[in-house]
XYZ file of C-alpha atoms in Angstrom:
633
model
C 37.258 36.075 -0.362
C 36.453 39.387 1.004
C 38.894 42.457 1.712
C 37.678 42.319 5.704
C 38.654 38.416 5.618
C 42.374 39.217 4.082
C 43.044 41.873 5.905
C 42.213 39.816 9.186
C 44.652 36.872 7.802
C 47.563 39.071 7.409
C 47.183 40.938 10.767
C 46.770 37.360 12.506
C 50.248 36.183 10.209
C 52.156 39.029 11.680
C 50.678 38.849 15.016
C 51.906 35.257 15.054
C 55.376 35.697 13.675
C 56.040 38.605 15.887
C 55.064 36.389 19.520
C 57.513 34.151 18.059
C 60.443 36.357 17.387
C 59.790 37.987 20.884
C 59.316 34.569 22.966
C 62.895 33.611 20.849
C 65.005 36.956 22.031
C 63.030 36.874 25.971
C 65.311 38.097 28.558
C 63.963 35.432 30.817
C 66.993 33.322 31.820
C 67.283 30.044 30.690
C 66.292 26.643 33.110
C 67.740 23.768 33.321
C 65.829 20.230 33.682
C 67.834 18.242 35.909
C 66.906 14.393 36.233
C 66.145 13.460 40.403
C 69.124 11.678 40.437
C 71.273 14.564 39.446
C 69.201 16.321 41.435
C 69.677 14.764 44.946
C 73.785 14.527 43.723
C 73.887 18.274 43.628
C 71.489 18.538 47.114
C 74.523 15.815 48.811
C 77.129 17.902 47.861
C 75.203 21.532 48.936
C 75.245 23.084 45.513
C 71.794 23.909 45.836
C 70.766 26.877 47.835
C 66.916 26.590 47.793
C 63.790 24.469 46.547
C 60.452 25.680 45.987
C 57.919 22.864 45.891
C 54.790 22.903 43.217
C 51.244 22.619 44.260
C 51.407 18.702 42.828
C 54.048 18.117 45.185
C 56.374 16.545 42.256
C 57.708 19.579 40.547
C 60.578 21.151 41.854
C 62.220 24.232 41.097
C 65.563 25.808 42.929
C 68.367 27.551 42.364
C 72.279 26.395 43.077
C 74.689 28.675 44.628
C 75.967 29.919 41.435
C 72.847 31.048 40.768
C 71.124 29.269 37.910
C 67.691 27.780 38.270
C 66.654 23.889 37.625
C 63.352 22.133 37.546
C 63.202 18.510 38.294
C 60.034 16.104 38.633
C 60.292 13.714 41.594
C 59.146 10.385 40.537
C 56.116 9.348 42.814
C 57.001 5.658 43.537
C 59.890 7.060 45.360
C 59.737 6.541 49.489
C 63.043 8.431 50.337
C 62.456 11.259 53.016
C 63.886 14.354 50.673
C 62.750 16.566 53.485
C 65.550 15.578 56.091
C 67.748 15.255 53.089
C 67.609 18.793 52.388
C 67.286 19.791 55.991
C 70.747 18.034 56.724
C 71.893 20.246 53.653
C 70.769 23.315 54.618
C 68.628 24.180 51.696
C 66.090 26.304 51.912
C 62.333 24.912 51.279
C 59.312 26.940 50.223
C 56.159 25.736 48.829
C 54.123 27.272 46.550
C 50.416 28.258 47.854
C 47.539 25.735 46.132
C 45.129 27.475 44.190
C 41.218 27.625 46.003
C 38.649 27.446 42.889
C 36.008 30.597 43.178
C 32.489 29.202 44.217
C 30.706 29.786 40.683
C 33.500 27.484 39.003
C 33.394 24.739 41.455
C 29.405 24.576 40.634
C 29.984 25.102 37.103
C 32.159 22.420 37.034
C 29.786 20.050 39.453
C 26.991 21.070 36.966
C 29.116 20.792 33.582
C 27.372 16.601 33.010
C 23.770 17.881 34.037
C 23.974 20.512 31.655
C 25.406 18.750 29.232
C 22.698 15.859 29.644
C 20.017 18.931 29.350
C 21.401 20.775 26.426
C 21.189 17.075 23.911
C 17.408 16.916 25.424
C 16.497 19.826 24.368
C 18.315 19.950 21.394
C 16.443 16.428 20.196
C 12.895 18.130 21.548
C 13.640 21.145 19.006
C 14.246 18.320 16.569
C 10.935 16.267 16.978
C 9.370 19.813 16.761
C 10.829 20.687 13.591
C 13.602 22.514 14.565
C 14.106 26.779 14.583
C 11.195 27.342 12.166
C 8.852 24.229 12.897
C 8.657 23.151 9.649
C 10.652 20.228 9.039
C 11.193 18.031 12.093
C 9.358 14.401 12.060
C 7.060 15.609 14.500
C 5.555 18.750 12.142
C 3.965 16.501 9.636
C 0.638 18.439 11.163
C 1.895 21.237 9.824
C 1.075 22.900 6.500
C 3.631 22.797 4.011
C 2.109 25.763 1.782
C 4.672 27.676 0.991
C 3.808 31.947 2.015
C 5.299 35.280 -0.736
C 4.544 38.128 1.175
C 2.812 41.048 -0.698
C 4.459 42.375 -3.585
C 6.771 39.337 -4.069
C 4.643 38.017 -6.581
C 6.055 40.143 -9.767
C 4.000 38.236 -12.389
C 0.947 40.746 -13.646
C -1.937 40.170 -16.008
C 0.213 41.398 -18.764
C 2.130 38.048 -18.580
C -0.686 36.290 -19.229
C -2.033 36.168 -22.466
C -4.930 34.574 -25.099
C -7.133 34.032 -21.801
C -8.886 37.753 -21.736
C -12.306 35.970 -20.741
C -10.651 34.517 -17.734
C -8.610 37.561 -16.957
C -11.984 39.709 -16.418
C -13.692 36.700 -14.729
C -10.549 36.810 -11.958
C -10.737 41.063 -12.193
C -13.128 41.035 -9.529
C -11.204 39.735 -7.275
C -8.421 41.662 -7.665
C -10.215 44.974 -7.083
C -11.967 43.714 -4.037
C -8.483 42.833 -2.456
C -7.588 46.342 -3.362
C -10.624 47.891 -2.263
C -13.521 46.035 -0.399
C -15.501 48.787 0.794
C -16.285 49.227 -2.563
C -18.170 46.136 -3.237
C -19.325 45.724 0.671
C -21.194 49.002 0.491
C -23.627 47.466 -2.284
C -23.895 44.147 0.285
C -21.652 42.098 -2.297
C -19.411 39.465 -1.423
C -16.571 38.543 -3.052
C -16.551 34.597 -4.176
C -15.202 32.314 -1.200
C -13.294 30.365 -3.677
C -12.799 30.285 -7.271
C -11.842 26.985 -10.068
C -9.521 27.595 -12.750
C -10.109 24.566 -15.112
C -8.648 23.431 -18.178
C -6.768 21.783 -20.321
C -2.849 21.230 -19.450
C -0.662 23.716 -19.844
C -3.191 26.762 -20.445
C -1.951 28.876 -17.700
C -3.855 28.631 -14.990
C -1.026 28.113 -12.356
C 0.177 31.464 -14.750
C -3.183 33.125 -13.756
C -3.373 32.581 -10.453
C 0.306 34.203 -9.736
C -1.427 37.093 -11.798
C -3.912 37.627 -8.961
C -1.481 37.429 -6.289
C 0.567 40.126 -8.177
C -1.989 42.468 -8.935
C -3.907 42.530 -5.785
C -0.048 42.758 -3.735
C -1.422 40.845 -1.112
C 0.202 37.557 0.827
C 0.102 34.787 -1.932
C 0.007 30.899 -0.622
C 0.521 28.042 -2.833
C 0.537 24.287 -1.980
C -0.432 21.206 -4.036
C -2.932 19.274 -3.448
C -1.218 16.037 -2.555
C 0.784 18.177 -0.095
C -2.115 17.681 2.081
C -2.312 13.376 1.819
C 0.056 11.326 4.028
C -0.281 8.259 4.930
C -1.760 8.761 8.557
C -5.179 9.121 9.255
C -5.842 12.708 10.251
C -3.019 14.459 9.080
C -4.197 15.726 5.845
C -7.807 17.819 7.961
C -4.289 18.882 10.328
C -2.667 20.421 7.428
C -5.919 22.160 6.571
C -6.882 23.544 9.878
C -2.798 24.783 9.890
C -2.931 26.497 6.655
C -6.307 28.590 7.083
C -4.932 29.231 10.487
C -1.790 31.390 9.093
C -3.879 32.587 6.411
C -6.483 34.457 8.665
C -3.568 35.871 10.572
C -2.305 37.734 6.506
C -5.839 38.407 5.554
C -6.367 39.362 2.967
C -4.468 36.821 1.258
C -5.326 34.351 -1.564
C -4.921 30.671 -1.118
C -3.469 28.796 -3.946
C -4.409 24.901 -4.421
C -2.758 22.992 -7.251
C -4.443 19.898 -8.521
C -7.012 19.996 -6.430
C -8.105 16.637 -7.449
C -5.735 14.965 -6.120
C -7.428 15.737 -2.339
C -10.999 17.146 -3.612
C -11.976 13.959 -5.505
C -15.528 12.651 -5.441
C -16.026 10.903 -1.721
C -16.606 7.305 -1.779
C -14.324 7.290 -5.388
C -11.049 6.020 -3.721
C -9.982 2.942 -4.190
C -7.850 0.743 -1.979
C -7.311 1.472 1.862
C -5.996 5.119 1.929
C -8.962 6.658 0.611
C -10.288 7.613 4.378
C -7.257 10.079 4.999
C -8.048 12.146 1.647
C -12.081 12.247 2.394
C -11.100 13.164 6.128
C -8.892 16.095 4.039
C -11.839 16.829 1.844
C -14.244 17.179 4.642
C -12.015 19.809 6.894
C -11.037 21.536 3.580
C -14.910 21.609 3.348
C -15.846 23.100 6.440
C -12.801 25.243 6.196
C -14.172 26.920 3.221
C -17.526 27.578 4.399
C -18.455 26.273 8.149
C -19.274 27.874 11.322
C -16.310 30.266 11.321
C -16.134 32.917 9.248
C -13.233 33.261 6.619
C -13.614 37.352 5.215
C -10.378 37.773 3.502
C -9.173 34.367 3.150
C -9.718 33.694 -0.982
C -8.591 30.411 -2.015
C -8.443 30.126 -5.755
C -7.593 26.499 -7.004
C -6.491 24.643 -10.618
C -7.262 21.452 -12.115
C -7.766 19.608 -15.028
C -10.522 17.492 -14.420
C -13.193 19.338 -12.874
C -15.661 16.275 -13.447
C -14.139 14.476 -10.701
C -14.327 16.449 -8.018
C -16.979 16.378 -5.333
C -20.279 18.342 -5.574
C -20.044 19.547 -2.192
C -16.820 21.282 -3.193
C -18.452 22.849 -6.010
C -21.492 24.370 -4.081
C -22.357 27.798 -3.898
C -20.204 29.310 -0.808
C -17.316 27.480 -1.994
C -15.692 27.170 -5.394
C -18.957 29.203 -6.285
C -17.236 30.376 -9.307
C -15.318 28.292 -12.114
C -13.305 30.165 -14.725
C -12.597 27.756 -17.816
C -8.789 28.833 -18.997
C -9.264 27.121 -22.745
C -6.853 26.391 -25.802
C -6.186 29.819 -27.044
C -7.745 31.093 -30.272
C -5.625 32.276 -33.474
C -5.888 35.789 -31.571
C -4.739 34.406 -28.408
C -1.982 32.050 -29.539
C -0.507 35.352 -31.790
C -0.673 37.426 -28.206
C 1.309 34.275 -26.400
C 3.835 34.295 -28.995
C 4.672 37.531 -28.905
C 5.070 37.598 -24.793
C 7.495 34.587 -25.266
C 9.133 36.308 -28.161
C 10.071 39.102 -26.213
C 12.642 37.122 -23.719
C 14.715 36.035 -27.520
C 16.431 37.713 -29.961
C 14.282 37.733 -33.358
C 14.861 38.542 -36.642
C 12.707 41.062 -38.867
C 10.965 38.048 -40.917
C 9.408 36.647 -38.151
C 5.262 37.225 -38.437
C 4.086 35.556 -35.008
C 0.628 35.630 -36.903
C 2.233 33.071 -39.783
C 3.153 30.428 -36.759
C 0.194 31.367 -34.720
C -2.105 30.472 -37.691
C 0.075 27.147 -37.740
C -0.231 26.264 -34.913
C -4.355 25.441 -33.271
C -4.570 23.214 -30.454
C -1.358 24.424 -29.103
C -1.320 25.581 -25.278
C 0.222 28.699 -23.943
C 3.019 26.205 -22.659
C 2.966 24.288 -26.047
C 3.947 27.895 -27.756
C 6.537 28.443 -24.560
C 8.105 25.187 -25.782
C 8.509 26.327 -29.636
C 9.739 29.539 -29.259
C 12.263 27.962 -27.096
C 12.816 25.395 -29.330
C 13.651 27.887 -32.117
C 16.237 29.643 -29.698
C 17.904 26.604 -29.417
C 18.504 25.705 -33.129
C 19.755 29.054 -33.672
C 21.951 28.967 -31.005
C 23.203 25.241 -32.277
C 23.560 26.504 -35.931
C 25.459 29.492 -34.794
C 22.519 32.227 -35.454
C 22.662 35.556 -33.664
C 18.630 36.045 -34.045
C 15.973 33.535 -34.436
C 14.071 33.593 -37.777
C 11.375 32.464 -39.121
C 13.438 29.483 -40.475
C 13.989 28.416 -37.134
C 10.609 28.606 -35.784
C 9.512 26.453 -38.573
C 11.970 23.957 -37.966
C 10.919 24.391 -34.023
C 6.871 23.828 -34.984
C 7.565 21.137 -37.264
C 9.857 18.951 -34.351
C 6.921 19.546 -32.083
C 4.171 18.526 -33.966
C 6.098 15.333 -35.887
C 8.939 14.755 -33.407
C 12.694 14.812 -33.980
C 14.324 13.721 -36.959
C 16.071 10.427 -37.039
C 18.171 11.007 -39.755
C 20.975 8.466 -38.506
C 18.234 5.674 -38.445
C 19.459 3.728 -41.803
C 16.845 2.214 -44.058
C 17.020 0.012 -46.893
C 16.220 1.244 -50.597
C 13.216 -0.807 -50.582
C 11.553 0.065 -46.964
C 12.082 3.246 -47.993
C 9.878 2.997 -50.763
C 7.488 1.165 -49.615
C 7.107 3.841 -47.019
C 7.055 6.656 -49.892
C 4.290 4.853 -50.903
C 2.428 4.141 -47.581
C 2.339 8.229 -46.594
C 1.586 9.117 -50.125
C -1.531 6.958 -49.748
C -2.527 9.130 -47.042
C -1.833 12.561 -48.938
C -3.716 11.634 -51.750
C -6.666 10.254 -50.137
C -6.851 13.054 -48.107
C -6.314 15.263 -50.532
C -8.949 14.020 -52.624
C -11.748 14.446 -49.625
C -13.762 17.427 -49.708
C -14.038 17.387 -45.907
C -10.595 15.805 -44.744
C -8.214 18.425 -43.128
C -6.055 20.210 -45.886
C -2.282 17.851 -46.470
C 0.530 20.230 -44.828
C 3.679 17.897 -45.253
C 4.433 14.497 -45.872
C 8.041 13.340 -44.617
C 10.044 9.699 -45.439
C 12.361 10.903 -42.725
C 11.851 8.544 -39.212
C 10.288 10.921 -36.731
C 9.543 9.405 -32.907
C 8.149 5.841 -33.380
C 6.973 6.485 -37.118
C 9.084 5.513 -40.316
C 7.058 8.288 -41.970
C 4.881 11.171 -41.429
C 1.789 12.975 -43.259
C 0.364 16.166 -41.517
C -2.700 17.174 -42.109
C -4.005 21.012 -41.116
C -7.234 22.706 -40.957
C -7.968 25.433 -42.281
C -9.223 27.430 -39.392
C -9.674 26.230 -35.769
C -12.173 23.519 -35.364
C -14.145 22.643 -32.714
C -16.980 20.190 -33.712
C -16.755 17.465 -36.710
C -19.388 16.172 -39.170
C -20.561 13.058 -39.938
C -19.011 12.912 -43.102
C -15.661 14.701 -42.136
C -15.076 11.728 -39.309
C -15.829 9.743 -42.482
C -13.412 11.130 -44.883
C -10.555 10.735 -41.602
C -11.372 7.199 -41.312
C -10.278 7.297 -45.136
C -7.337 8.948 -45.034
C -6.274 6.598 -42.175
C -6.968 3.722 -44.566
C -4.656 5.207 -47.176
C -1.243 4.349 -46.606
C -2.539 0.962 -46.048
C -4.420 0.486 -49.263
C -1.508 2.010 -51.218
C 1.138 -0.978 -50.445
C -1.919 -3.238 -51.409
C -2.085 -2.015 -54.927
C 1.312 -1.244 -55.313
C 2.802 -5.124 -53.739
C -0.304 -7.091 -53.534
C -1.545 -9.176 -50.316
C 1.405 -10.486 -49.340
C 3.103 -6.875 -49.511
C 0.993 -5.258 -47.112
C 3.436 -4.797 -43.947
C 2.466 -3.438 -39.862
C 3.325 -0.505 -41.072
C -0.485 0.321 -40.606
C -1.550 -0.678 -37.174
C -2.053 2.339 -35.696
C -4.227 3.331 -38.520
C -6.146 1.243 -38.262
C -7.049 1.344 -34.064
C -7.795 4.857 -34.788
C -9.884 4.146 -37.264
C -11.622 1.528 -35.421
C -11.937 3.577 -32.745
C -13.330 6.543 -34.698
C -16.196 3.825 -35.951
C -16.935 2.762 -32.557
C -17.260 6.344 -31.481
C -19.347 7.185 -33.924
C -21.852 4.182 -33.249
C -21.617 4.033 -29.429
C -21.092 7.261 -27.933
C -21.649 10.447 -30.942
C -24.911 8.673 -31.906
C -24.265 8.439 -35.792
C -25.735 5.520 -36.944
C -29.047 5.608 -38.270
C -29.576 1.738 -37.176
C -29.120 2.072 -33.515
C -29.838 6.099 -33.224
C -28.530 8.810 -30.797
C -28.416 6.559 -27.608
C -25.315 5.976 -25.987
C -23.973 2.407 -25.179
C -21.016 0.897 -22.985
C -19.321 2.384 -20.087
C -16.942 5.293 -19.786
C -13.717 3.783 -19.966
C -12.331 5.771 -17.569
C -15.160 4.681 -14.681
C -12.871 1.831 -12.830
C -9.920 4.466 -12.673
C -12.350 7.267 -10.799
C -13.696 4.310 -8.828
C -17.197 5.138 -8.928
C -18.445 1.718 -10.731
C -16.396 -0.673 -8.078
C -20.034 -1.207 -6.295
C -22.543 -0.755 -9.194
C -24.052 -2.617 -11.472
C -23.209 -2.066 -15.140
C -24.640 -0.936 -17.652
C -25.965 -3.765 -19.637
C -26.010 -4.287 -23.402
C -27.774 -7.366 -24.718
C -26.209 -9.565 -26.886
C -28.315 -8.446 -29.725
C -27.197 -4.618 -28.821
C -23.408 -6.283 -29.570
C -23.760 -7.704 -32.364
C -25.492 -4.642 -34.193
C -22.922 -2.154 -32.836
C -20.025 -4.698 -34.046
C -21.608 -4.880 -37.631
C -22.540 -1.031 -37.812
C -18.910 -0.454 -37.259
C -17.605 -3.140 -39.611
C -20.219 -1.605 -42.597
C -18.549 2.048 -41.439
C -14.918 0.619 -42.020
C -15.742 -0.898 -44.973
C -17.577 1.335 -46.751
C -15.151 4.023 -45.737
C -11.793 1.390 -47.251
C -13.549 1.069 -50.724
C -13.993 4.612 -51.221
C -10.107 5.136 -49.753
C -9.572 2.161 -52.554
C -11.438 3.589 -55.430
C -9.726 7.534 -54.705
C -6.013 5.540 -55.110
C -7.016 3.574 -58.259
C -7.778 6.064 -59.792
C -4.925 8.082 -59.422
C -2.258 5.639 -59.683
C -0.125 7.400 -61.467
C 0.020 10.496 -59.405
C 0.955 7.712 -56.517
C 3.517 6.469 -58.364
C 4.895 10.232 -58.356
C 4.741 11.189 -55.119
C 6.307 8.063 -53.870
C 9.167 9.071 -56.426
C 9.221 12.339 -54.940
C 9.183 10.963 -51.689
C 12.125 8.974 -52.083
C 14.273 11.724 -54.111
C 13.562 14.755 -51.505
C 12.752 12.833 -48.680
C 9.986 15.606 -47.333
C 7.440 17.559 -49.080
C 5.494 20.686 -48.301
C 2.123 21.565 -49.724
C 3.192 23.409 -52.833
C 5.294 20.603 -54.037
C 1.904 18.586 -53.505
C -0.204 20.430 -55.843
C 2.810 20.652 -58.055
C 2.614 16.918 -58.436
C -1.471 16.126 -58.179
C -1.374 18.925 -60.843
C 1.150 16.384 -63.320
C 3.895 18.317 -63.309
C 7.208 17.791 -61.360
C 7.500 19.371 -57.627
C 9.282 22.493 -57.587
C 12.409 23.022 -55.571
C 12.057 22.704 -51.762
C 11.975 26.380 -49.849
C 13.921 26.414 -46.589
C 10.374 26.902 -44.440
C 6.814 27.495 -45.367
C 4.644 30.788 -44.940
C 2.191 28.268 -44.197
C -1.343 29.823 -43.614
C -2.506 25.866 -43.279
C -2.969 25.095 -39.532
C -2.816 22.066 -37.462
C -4.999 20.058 -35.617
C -3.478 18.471 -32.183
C -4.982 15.622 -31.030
C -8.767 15.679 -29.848
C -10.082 13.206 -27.229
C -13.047 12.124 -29.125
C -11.907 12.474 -33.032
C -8.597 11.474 -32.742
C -4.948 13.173 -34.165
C -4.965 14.694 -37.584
C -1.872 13.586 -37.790
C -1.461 10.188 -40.143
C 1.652 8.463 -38.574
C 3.026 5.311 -40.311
């Protein structure tokens, strides 16, 4: 509570308490209420001297002849004539003077219903138009909901934004035209009408485009893309026509669209009934862009992830005439996002972001975010004042495997048999020339595995042979073919299920879509499976494979599987004993890194666990055509 408000409490107390004391010691003398009875007593036997009559005609006041005043109420079902009464009595009568209402308050009072009447209309008619700032009433859904940060607002700069240095120069241009036009419209340029920032999730291009806006310091407005979609027909080109609207009255601005897919998607895609209202959208948002009316100053910069969808007309020069591709940062890039996240947490003097950078390909800009964060919160759970390099390999190790679940209990002999399982993997991969380098096999229950082996490149990858798709396919097969040998048949458990999809799928890949079998050559066969969800196959005819086609495909991948299991076989027969090992390992330390690995392939017994790894190994996330490097029981 604020001084002003005290001070204004205690002058109101005393103010109070003081009317009081005063209306207690008054020097007004003191009336007495007399009842009408008593009243007309003392008028019969003339001990009242006068009466003065109210304007209501029932209250009386008067005084007797000693002097002290009365009030009395005359009841009004009474009939007696008081009048003669107190004429026969001698009292003296006065009436007090009724009081004439002033002309403006007998209209005010006249008008009080019509205005109240007109005050609820137009309160309701501020409601259906979405009351003070016409924004959220039920009659604004016309209106755009993007939300407008005036110039300067927008404190994020392109030295927030880091590992995307080809996109930052590709989006430099604008930024200097906003600042300076006549620099570029001297030469007859013109600045791109709209520009696509596409990539994978979480690479920063909602990051980048708050950049812009803060570099160029002009009005920056953002809205998503299924802001503009409702569920009436119309409402979404409404929205459109609303938002360019208040953007040519800040020009120059930049308009930000989020997902753009989600209103931008190919026309005649949709499926179901409410596909009209978003092509209706897409064709305003069209004309918008570049129609009849001219937009100078009005840059609308958008982000998605899956540019393929979206329609070609939207992707025309005029329009998004300019994509920018924000990709998976480099070893360079990931060490420059690290260190910008790094800065907003205490760290210790053994933290090398270029050790966990080289750790961690495939990771996104918000992948890193997520990490670092991660490592601030198991120092600040273990009671750390700075976070080390022990934390951020506990931090990279929980997002690439999951969270431990040490309180899940397991018997003596499913643990085992799961030593065995992920040593199969480690071995087998170990033992391919082209497989991804083994970073860490774990018995300990991470996510939905019992078990975990990780296996890192060497360096970032970004195309795969023939024969290192092969030697995956065999380390998949590995944990699998390692409770065969070890408990027969019968001892094989599901354990292996996943494996084995992924490697069926990698087969399938290879045959149908990468064009790697020499029996049916580079041609691709089937359907995308994605086709029914974009929408663009409900009306076509498919693509057909004869039943011939089928059966070649099916036994090219069952001779890639095979083959691919009896090498996996033959690489764990021959080193049984070194299984046997690691298994015992396994079960004794429960996780092992790389070092205790070679310790054991070597014949010799694993060293002593470290507390993290200066791991220069690095990790390969999950690609949509090869598949995760990481083998997961």
């Amino acid at each position: 509570m604020s001084e002003m408000i005290k001070n204004l409490l205690m002058w109101l107390f005393i103010a109070i308490t003081m009317f009081s004391v005063f209306s207690n010691f008054s020097n007004e003398p003191s009336i007495t209420e007399l009842s009408y009875s008593e009243f007309i007593s003392q008028v019969e036997s003339d001990q009242v001297l006068s009466v003065e009559f109210m304007s209501d005609n029932y209250t009386l006041k008067g005084k007797t002849v000693n002097g002290e005043s009365f009030t009395t109420v005359r009841p009004p079902f009474l009939q007696d004539d008081l009048s003669e009464t107190l004429s026969e009595h001698r009292v003296a009568v006065t009436g007090e003077k009724p009081e004439e209402q002033s002309i403006l308050k007998q209209l005010l009072i006249a008008s009080f219903p019509i205005l109240i009447i007109l005050a609820v209309f137009i309160f309701f008619m501020r409601q259906m138009q979405g009351g003070m700032g016409g924004k959220s009433g039920p009659m604004s859904f016309g209106k755009s909901k993007a939300k407008m940060l005036e110039g300067g607002k927008v404190k994020t700069t392109f030295s927030d934004v880091a590992g995307v240095e080809e996109a930052k120069q590709e989006v430099q241009e604008v930024v200097d035209f906003l600042r300076d036009p006549s620099k570029f419209q001297k030469l007859g340029g013109k600045i791109p009408a709209g520009i696509l920032l596409t990539g994978s999730p979480g690479t920063g291009k909602t990051l980048l485009a708050r950049a812009i806006a803060g570099e160029a310091e002009v009005p920056f407005f953002t809205i998503s893309g299924s802001d503009f979609v409702e569920m009436f027909v119309g409402v979404g080109a409404s929205r459109v026509r609303d938002l360019f609207e208040q953007a040519k009255k800040q020009a120059p601005c930049i308009v930000f669209i989020d997902e753009i897919d989600a209103v931008g998607r190919h026309r005649g895609a949709g499926m179901g009934g409410g596909h009209d209202e978003r092509e209706q959208t897409l064709n305003q948002l069209l004309v918008e862009m570049d129609g009849f009316e001219d937009n100078q100053g009005v840059i609308i910069v958008a982000a998605t992830n899956r540019p393929d969808v979206l329609d070609p007309a939207l992707l025309r020069p005029g329009r998004f005439d300019r994509q920018v591709v924000v990709p998976l940062p480099d070893i360079r890039g990931r060490e420059q996002i690290l260190k910008v996240h790094m800065k907003k947490v205490p760290i210790a003097d053994d933290v090398e972001a270029s050790l966990i950078a080289r750790g961690t390909p495939g990771f996104s800009g918000a992948d890193l975010a997520n990490l670092v964060n991660e490592a601030a919160l198991v120092a600040a759970r273990t009671a750390k004042k700075l976070v080390g390099m022990e934390q951020l390999e506990y931090a990279k190790d929980k997002v690439m495997m999951g969270a431990e679940r040490k309180s899940m209990v397991m018997s003596e002999s499913e643990k085992l048999k799961t030593a065995y399982h992920e040593a199969g993997h480690a071995i087998v991969g170990r033992s391919l020339e082209e497989h991804d380098p083994v970073y860490k096999v774990t018995i300990i229950p991470r996510g939905r595995a019992l078990g975990v082996t990780m296996f890192l490149p060497e360096e970032d990858k970004y195309s795969y042979s023939y024969q290192s798709i092969l030697d995956r396919i065999c380390g998949l097969y590995g944990g699998r073919i390692a409770e065969e040998l070890i408990y027969g048949q019968k001892g094989i458990t599901t354990g292996a299920s996943n494996d084995i999809e992924r490697a069926t799928e990698l087969a399938t890949n290879m045959v149908t879509k990468w064009g790697l079998s020499p029996k049916l050559g580079p041609i691709k066969y089937g359907e995308e499976t994605d086709e029914p969800f974009l929408g663009r196959s409900a009306g076509t005819a498919k693509q057909g494979i004869s039943d011939e086609t089928a059966a070649i495909i099916d036994n090219e991948v069952k001779d890639i599987l095979g083959g691919c299991y009896k090498t996996a076989t033959s690489i764990l027969s021959d080193n049984l004993k070194h299984l046997h090992s690691m298994a015992k390992a396994l079960v004794d330390y429960e996780t092992l890194d790389k070092n205790q690995i070679e310790d054991i392939m070597a014949g010799g017994e694993p060293r002593a666990p470290t507390s993290y790894e200066d791991s220069s190994e690095t990790k390969k996330k999950q690609d949509p055509e090869v598949g995760d490097a990481a083998e997961q029981n």
